[in-house]
XYZ file of C-alpha atoms in Angstrom:
462
model
C 82.672 -6.511 -25.529
C 81.020 -5.091 -22.460
C 82.875 -5.299 -19.170
C 85.046 -8.405 -19.509
C 87.525 -6.996 -21.996
C 90.991 -5.995 -20.960
C 90.853 -2.215 -20.833
C 94.540 -2.063 -21.745
C 94.070 -4.009 -24.961
C 94.650 -2.084 -28.137
C 91.495 -1.351 -30.114
C 89.342 -2.180 -27.116
C 85.602 -1.671 -27.420
C 84.764 -1.080 -23.810
C 81.982 1.192 -22.633
C 83.345 4.492 -21.391
C 80.168 6.397 -20.482
C 76.679 5.835 -19.213
C 75.159 6.629 -22.597
C 77.089 3.809 -24.285
C 76.057 1.459 -21.497
C 72.392 2.328 -21.894
C 72.377 1.905 -25.649
C 74.160 -1.422 -25.312
C 71.696 -2.685 -22.772
C 68.771 -1.561 -24.898
C 70.223 -3.154 -28.021
C 70.453 -6.612 -26.426
C 67.379 -6.454 -24.236
C 64.971 -7.848 -26.868
C 62.345 -6.410 -24.602
C 58.830 -7.707 -24.719
C 56.893 -4.577 -23.846
C 53.208 -3.819 -24.121
C 53.904 -0.242 -25.171
C 52.114 1.426 -22.242
C 53.911 4.503 -20.979
C 54.710 4.438 -17.325
C 54.304 0.640 -16.984
C 55.575 -0.669 -13.642
C 58.988 -2.233 -13.497
C 58.958 -6.017 -13.673
C 55.460 -6.056 -15.180
C 54.553 -9.071 -17.240
C 54.033 -8.602 -20.937
C 51.054 -9.803 -22.908
C 52.872 -13.086 -23.395
C 53.258 -13.599 -19.670
C 57.043 -13.155 -19.650
C 58.980 -10.614 -17.658
C 59.744 -7.426 -19.591
C 63.444 -6.731 -20.027
C 62.838 -2.990 -20.437
C 60.884 -2.629 -17.189
C 63.654 -4.552 -15.413
C 66.247 -2.216 -16.882
C 64.175 0.779 -15.839
C 63.987 -0.475 -12.278
C 67.701 -1.186 -12.242
C 68.569 2.339 -13.318
C 65.921 4.260 -11.348
C 66.033 2.299 -8.089
C 68.990 -0.044 -7.807
C 71.428 2.595 -9.004
C 69.244 5.691 -8.872
C 70.207 9.261 -8.155
C 72.875 8.258 -5.665
C 74.860 6.733 -8.525
C 74.209 9.162 -11.397
C 73.156 12.520 -9.942
C 75.149 15.363 -8.483
C 77.221 14.214 -5.522
C 78.182 10.902 -7.102
C 81.680 10.576 -8.605
C 81.439 11.977 -12.122
C 77.690 12.385 -11.749
C 75.348 15.282 -12.391
C 71.644 15.911 -12.211
C 71.428 16.292 -15.976
C 73.219 12.971 -16.417
C 70.634 11.162 -14.316
C 67.851 12.886 -16.246
C 69.442 11.692 -19.500
C 69.673 8.161 -18.089
C 65.965 8.247 -17.295
C 65.055 9.618 -20.728
C 67.255 7.097 -22.544
C 65.574 4.272 -20.644
C 62.133 5.676 -21.569
C 61.302 6.764 -18.024
C 60.064 10.113 -19.196
C 57.781 10.780 -16.240
C 60.591 10.132 -13.771
C 62.952 12.356 -15.753
C 60.525 15.262 -15.632
C 59.774 14.759 -11.949
C 63.460 14.433 -11.069
C 64.387 17.703 -12.797
C 61.494 19.436 -11.063
C 62.804 18.172 -7.741
C 66.156 19.911 -8.197
C 65.028 23.326 -7.045
C 64.344 26.636 -8.724
C 66.416 29.717 -9.281
C 69.546 30.259 -11.325
C 71.073 26.895 -10.423
C 67.862 24.907 -10.223
C 66.352 22.641 -12.853
C 62.649 22.946 -12.027
C 61.983 25.214 -15.001
C 63.836 22.800 -17.306
C 61.829 19.895 -15.956
C 58.543 21.709 -16.509
C 59.400 22.685 -20.078
C 60.564 19.153 -20.865
C 57.271 17.896 -19.458
C 55.252 20.365 -21.496
C 57.049 19.378 -24.697
C 56.519 15.668 -24.030
C 52.887 16.201 -23.016
C 52.156 18.280 -26.118
C 53.371 15.372 -28.246
C 51.482 12.721 -26.320
C 54.591 11.207 -24.735
C 53.932 11.905 -21.055
C 51.521 10.224 -18.664
C 49.914 12.933 -16.521
C 47.342 13.094 -13.777
C 45.177 15.952 -12.517
C 45.486 14.551 -9.007
C 47.292 16.546 -6.388
C 50.684 15.028 -5.537
C 49.466 14.233 -2.024
C 47.227 11.610 -3.623
C 50.244 9.449 -4.509
C 50.340 6.024 -2.947
C 52.475 2.926 -2.956
C 53.213 0.819 -5.979
C 56.591 0.556 -7.532
C 57.982 2.686 -4.769
C 57.097 -0.108 -2.348
C 59.994 -2.087 -3.791
C 62.348 0.271 -1.985
C 62.531 3.679 -0.418
C 60.829 6.518 -2.228
C 62.890 8.147 -4.939
C 63.785 11.826 -5.002
C 61.226 12.566 -7.659
C 58.510 10.841 -5.635
C 59.474 12.733 -2.517
C 59.320 16.007 -4.451
C 55.605 15.444 -5.027
C 55.833 15.814 -8.804
C 55.402 12.092 -9.433
C 52.247 10.179 -8.604
C 52.666 6.431 -8.205
C 49.376 4.593 -8.560
C 48.572 1.438 -6.592
C 49.240 -0.593 -9.757
C 52.764 0.792 -9.862
C 52.184 2.940 -12.944
C 53.609 6.434 -12.697
C 52.333 9.779 -13.911
C 53.390 13.399 -13.562
C 51.173 15.818 -11.657
C 51.610 18.339 -14.461
C 48.846 20.760 -13.415
C 50.462 21.145 -9.996
C 53.878 21.753 -11.585
C 52.473 24.398 -13.922
C 50.653 26.097 -11.061
C 53.799 26.203 -8.935
C 55.854 27.583 -11.826
C 53.244 30.205 -12.702
C 53.174 31.351 -9.080
C 56.946 31.632 -9.123
C 57.149 33.801 -12.249
C 54.166 35.979 -11.306
C 56.312 38.565 -9.503
C 58.416 39.099 -12.631
C 55.708 38.850 -15.267
C 52.008 38.467 -14.601
C 51.211 37.938 -18.335
C 53.738 35.074 -18.457
C 52.243 33.540 -15.314
C 48.751 33.695 -16.818
C 49.970 32.096 -20.041
C 51.453 29.221 -18.086
C 48.244 28.848 -16.078
C 46.257 28.629 -19.291
C 48.163 25.469 -20.237
C 46.572 23.582 -17.354
C 44.070 20.859 -18.092
C 41.221 20.417 -17.125
C 39.628 23.731 -18.021
C 37.952 24.410 -14.677
C 41.252 24.087 -12.831
C 42.934 26.277 -15.430
C 40.488 29.091 -14.771
C 40.705 28.664 -11.005
C 44.514 28.901 -11.019
C 44.504 31.971 -13.283
C 41.873 33.627 -11.092
C 43.872 33.035 -7.911
C 46.998 34.388 -9.582
C 45.169 37.587 -10.492
C 43.774 38.026 -6.995
C 47.164 37.356 -5.427
C 48.815 39.884 -7.720
C 46.208 42.541 -6.729
C 46.105 43.576 -10.384
C 42.743 42.012 -11.180
C 41.085 45.354 -11.909
C 44.010 46.551 -14.047
C 43.847 43.414 -16.173
C 40.119 42.735 -16.363
C 38.385 46.111 -15.966
C 40.556 49.100 -16.750
C 41.404 50.218 -20.303
C 44.456 48.514 -21.756
C 44.300 45.588 -19.384
C 43.199 43.178 -22.119
C 46.742 43.326 -23.526
C 47.751 40.996 -20.703
C 45.185 38.462 -21.924
C 45.548 38.767 -25.687
C 45.765 34.966 -25.908
C 42.199 34.606 -24.569
C 38.905 34.947 -26.345
C 36.343 37.432 -25.107
C 34.267 34.591 -23.666
C 37.270 33.232 -21.779
C 38.060 36.667 -20.346
C 34.471 37.014 -19.168
C 34.612 33.597 -17.529
C 37.875 34.525 -15.825
C 36.392 37.798 -14.554
C 33.474 35.885 -13.008
C 35.841 33.455 -11.270
C 37.875 36.320 -9.837
C 34.670 38.042 -8.705
C 33.575 34.880 -6.880
C 36.907 34.701 -5.037
C 36.730 38.350 -4.046
C 33.118 38.049 -2.918
C 33.980 35.113 -0.663
C 36.860 37.165 0.722
C 34.612 40.103 1.565
C 35.912 42.391 -1.189
C 32.522 43.360 -2.550
C 33.701 46.627 -4.122
C 36.159 44.987 -6.529
C 33.869 41.998 -7.080
C 31.023 44.284 -8.173
C 33.257 46.050 -10.693
C 34.290 42.722 -12.178
C 30.695 41.533 -12.362
C 29.748 44.700 -14.195
C 32.671 44.233 -16.603
C 31.476 40.662 -17.173
C 28.030 41.988 -18.154
C 26.393 40.875 -14.909
C 24.866 44.183 -13.725
C 22.127 42.568 -11.674
C 24.619 40.556 -9.635
C 26.884 43.585 -9.291
C 24.078 45.788 -7.945
C 22.798 43.068 -5.622
C 26.280 42.423 -4.216
C 26.889 46.123 -3.675
C 23.521 46.433 -1.927
C 24.349 43.541 0.390
C 27.704 45.112 1.220
C 26.251 48.547 1.986
C 23.385 47.070 3.999
C 25.832 45.006 6.067
C 27.998 48.056 6.713
C 25.029 50.186 7.796
C 23.560 47.450 9.957
C 26.845 46.649 11.697
C 27.889 50.250 12.338
C 27.283 51.499 15.892
C 25.652 54.885 16.438
C 29.064 56.390 17.078
C 30.074 55.600 13.484
C 27.843 58.458 12.314
C 28.945 60.984 14.944
C 31.256 63.866 14.082
C 33.594 65.743 16.396
C 31.482 68.867 16.043
C 28.325 67.286 17.405
C 29.508 64.339 19.546
C 27.514 64.164 22.727
C 25.327 67.090 21.684
C 21.571 67.113 21.075
C 21.860 64.635 18.192
C 22.130 61.976 20.909
C 25.022 60.054 19.373
C 27.827 58.779 21.615
C 31.454 59.734 21.139
C 33.111 57.720 18.366
C 35.838 55.312 19.493
C 38.160 53.153 17.346
C 35.363 50.727 16.481
C 33.081 53.576 15.490
C 35.730 55.149 13.280
C 36.427 51.827 11.565
C 32.714 51.284 10.956
C 32.386 54.827 9.679
C 35.141 54.194 7.160
C 33.470 50.944 6.072
C 30.154 52.777 5.511
C 31.936 55.549 3.607
C 33.758 53.135 1.305
C 30.640 51.034 0.663
C 28.602 54.175 -0.071
C 31.172 55.575 -2.482
C 31.485 52.264 -4.313
C 27.699 51.905 -4.527
C 27.241 55.420 -5.861
C 29.983 54.896 -8.459
C 28.330 51.654 -9.552
C 24.934 53.312 -9.911
C 26.474 56.175 -11.883
C 28.183 53.724 -14.240
C 24.948 51.824 -14.784
C 23.071 55.052 -15.487
C 25.762 56.264 -17.917
C 25.566 53.078 -19.934
C 21.834 52.567 -19.527
C 22.407 49.283 -17.699
C 19.613 48.156 -15.408
C 19.491 51.502 -13.580
C 15.716 51.122 -13.097
C 15.852 47.507 -11.991
C 14.713 46.404 -8.502
C 18.367 45.901 -7.573
C 19.216 49.464 -8.612
C 16.260 50.851 -6.672
C 17.321 48.876 -3.608
C 20.833 50.265 -3.818
C 19.501 53.800 -4.270
C 17.302 53.375 -1.165
C 20.277 52.201 0.876
C 22.283 55.201 -0.267
C 19.427 57.449 0.854
C 19.434 55.701 4.245
C 23.205 56.172 4.500
C 22.848 59.888 3.748
C 20.098 60.196 6.344
C 22.250 58.610 9.060
C 25.266 60.651 8.033
C 23.373 63.947 8.070
C 21.936 63.042 11.471
C 25.460 62.450 12.734
C 26.429 65.929 11.603
C 23.388 67.471 13.231
C 21.905 68.584 9.896
C 18.246 68.077 10.758
C 16.608 69.374 7.587
C 19.038 67.344 5.449
C 18.261 64.294 7.578
C 14.560 64.608 6.816
C 15.202 65.282 3.122
C 17.298 62.133 2.772
C 14.698 60.069 4.662
C 11.957 61.335 2.364
C 13.711 59.662 -0.574
C 12.887 56.277 0.951
C 9.156 56.932 0.640
C 8.333 55.391 3.998
C 8.494 58.453 6.251
C 5.036 60.070 6.591
C 4.336 63.796 6.741
C 0.752 63.437 7.958
C -1.398 60.803 9.626
C -3.078 60.143 6.254
C 0.254 58.929 4.866
C 0.763 56.092 7.326
C -1.005 53.327 5.398
C 0.770 54.161 2.130
C 4.149 54.341 3.874
C 3.514 51.001 5.541
C 2.715 49.396 2.175
C 5.814 50.893 0.593
C 7.874 49.537 3.458
C 6.509 46.052 2.736
C 7.674 46.368 -0.865
C 11.256 47.102 0.186
C 13.827 44.341 0.089
C 15.168 42.963 3.386
C 18.513 44.750 2.878
C 16.650 48.061 3.256
C 13.968 46.989 5.721
C 16.435 46.184 8.456
C 17.898 49.712 8.257
C 14.528 51.509 8.432
C 14.080 51.423 12.249
C 17.391 53.235 12.646
C 16.360 55.762 9.992
C 13.039 56.414 11.717
C 14.849 56.940 15.008
C 17.083 59.574 13.387
C 14.039 61.220 11.797
C 12.352 61.435 15.179
C 15.493 62.958 16.720
C 15.626 65.517 13.904
C 11.950 66.391 14.436
C 12.557 66.788 18.171
C 15.555 69.079 17.544
C 13.567 71.234 15.115
C 10.672 71.274 17.565
C 12.924 72.552 20.281
C 14.207 75.290 17.996
C 10.708 76.473 17.100
C 9.668 77.383 20.635
C 8.163 80.707 19.536
C 6.330 79.253 16.513
C 3.210 77.449 17.646
C 1.949 76.267 14.209
C 5.359 74.873 13.291
C 5.601 73.012 16.578
C 2.153 71.506 15.974
C 3.163 70.420 12.477
C 6.289 68.763 13.789
C 4.342 67.037 16.573
C 1.773 65.718 14.080
C 4.517 64.352 11.851
C 6.253 62.777 14.847
C 2.989 61.020 15.748
C 2.689 59.728 12.175
C 6.278 58.445 12.259
C 5.550 56.698 15.549
C 2.467 55.075 14.023
C 4.403 53.785 11.002
C 7.159 52.461 13.254
C 4.608 50.543 15.281
C 2.882 49.113 12.215
C 6.018 47.946 10.428
C 7.493 46.651 13.662
C 4.427 44.541 14.373
C 3.868 43.313 10.812
C 7.488 42.544 9.957
C 8.861 41.665 13.388
C 11.639 44.219 13.295
C 13.986 44.664 16.280
C 12.695 47.032 18.929
C 15.533 49.170 20.414
C 15.108 51.980 17.881
C 11.308 51.885 18.292
C 11.701 52.375 22.047
C 13.887 55.385 21.317
C 11.116 56.819 19.132
C 8.661 56.742 22.010
C 11.151 58.355 24.366
C 12.056 61.149 21.942
C 8.380 61.822 21.133
C 7.651 62.124 24.831
C 10.377 64.754 25.163
C 8.591 66.928 22.599
C 5.692 67.367 25.063
C 7.807 67.968 28.120
């Protein structure tokens, strides 16, 4: 007896709970079902007849739905509705519904995710890599969207078939647990399929946590990733490095590239970063309070100059540390990339010493570049060496030559009682001016620093 029996009759066999009702309906349905998970309600079977099971699923999920079974309904609860969906083989909707019920101590999102993972691991859950925003009409067009559809966890295809956006659910859960346990968050992320999305999610979690160097570079960090192979850790380090590079964090990106056995990329990235910092820094970035406005010719440093100075300092320190690490381990320290970085460091030292008014140190640092002549006979060789430099260094050379000329002029002024020394300094200044003209003409370098050279050289004769 189902509902027609007299409930007062002795020995009655009436249904007293939703579970009994579901089992009774399933036992008499004699459903003709094609066996496809997530088939749309009311779909025709292979025999062309309406499927009783799909009709029952639609009745429970839409006609009655959460408003009848879930929390808020008389005698209802969210777990009851989830059980109704599971008992009627609507596994995708059950997972999505639980995930729609919030997180935290009283939420069911974690339960929904773990139910989905268990079903998926056993091949019982239809999933899609699509983002939930890709969901469209289908079965939901038969009525208003259900709670689980509105939550974004369920994707309804145009055919009406449903699937769970499991990668998105895992990503959201991993992000939520990251604050409490980064290793747990990474383990969840590594469950995502496909593989490229798995790595991308894990990489973003590491960057967001700001512990990417602790986990991927520093000693002991591999304990967080003991579930990964060495190859997978290397791949993850490269993905994190790419994210950091795009975000302008060249220092950390270079360390990760070196840890991933990509020294050439690490050195090249560090060189680009230092070159950008040197090129963007105004003259005031290299001025110090002791010499501001003095005969070094540098303007007083304002907020922009101080910020640029800090950027140059950080890039220089990171570059030097990278070169030292490469030299310690014998990694590509004689490569073109390493030589480029070393040249940029020499240029940075030259500009810094000029800012402090250390004229001899300015010239010594410039000499390390190999493009600053001492005599007129050196000009052709210096010009050729300039042509062999990479663009990251070439664009800094005019500024370096300008500082060299200022240093020569300052030394010239200090040697007023030493005729031979003044002549030597004048001859070297002429050679520097010749090189500046040659490289400026041949390589079309910007002219403001070259104009300064001419002006400073003229002052030496005044």
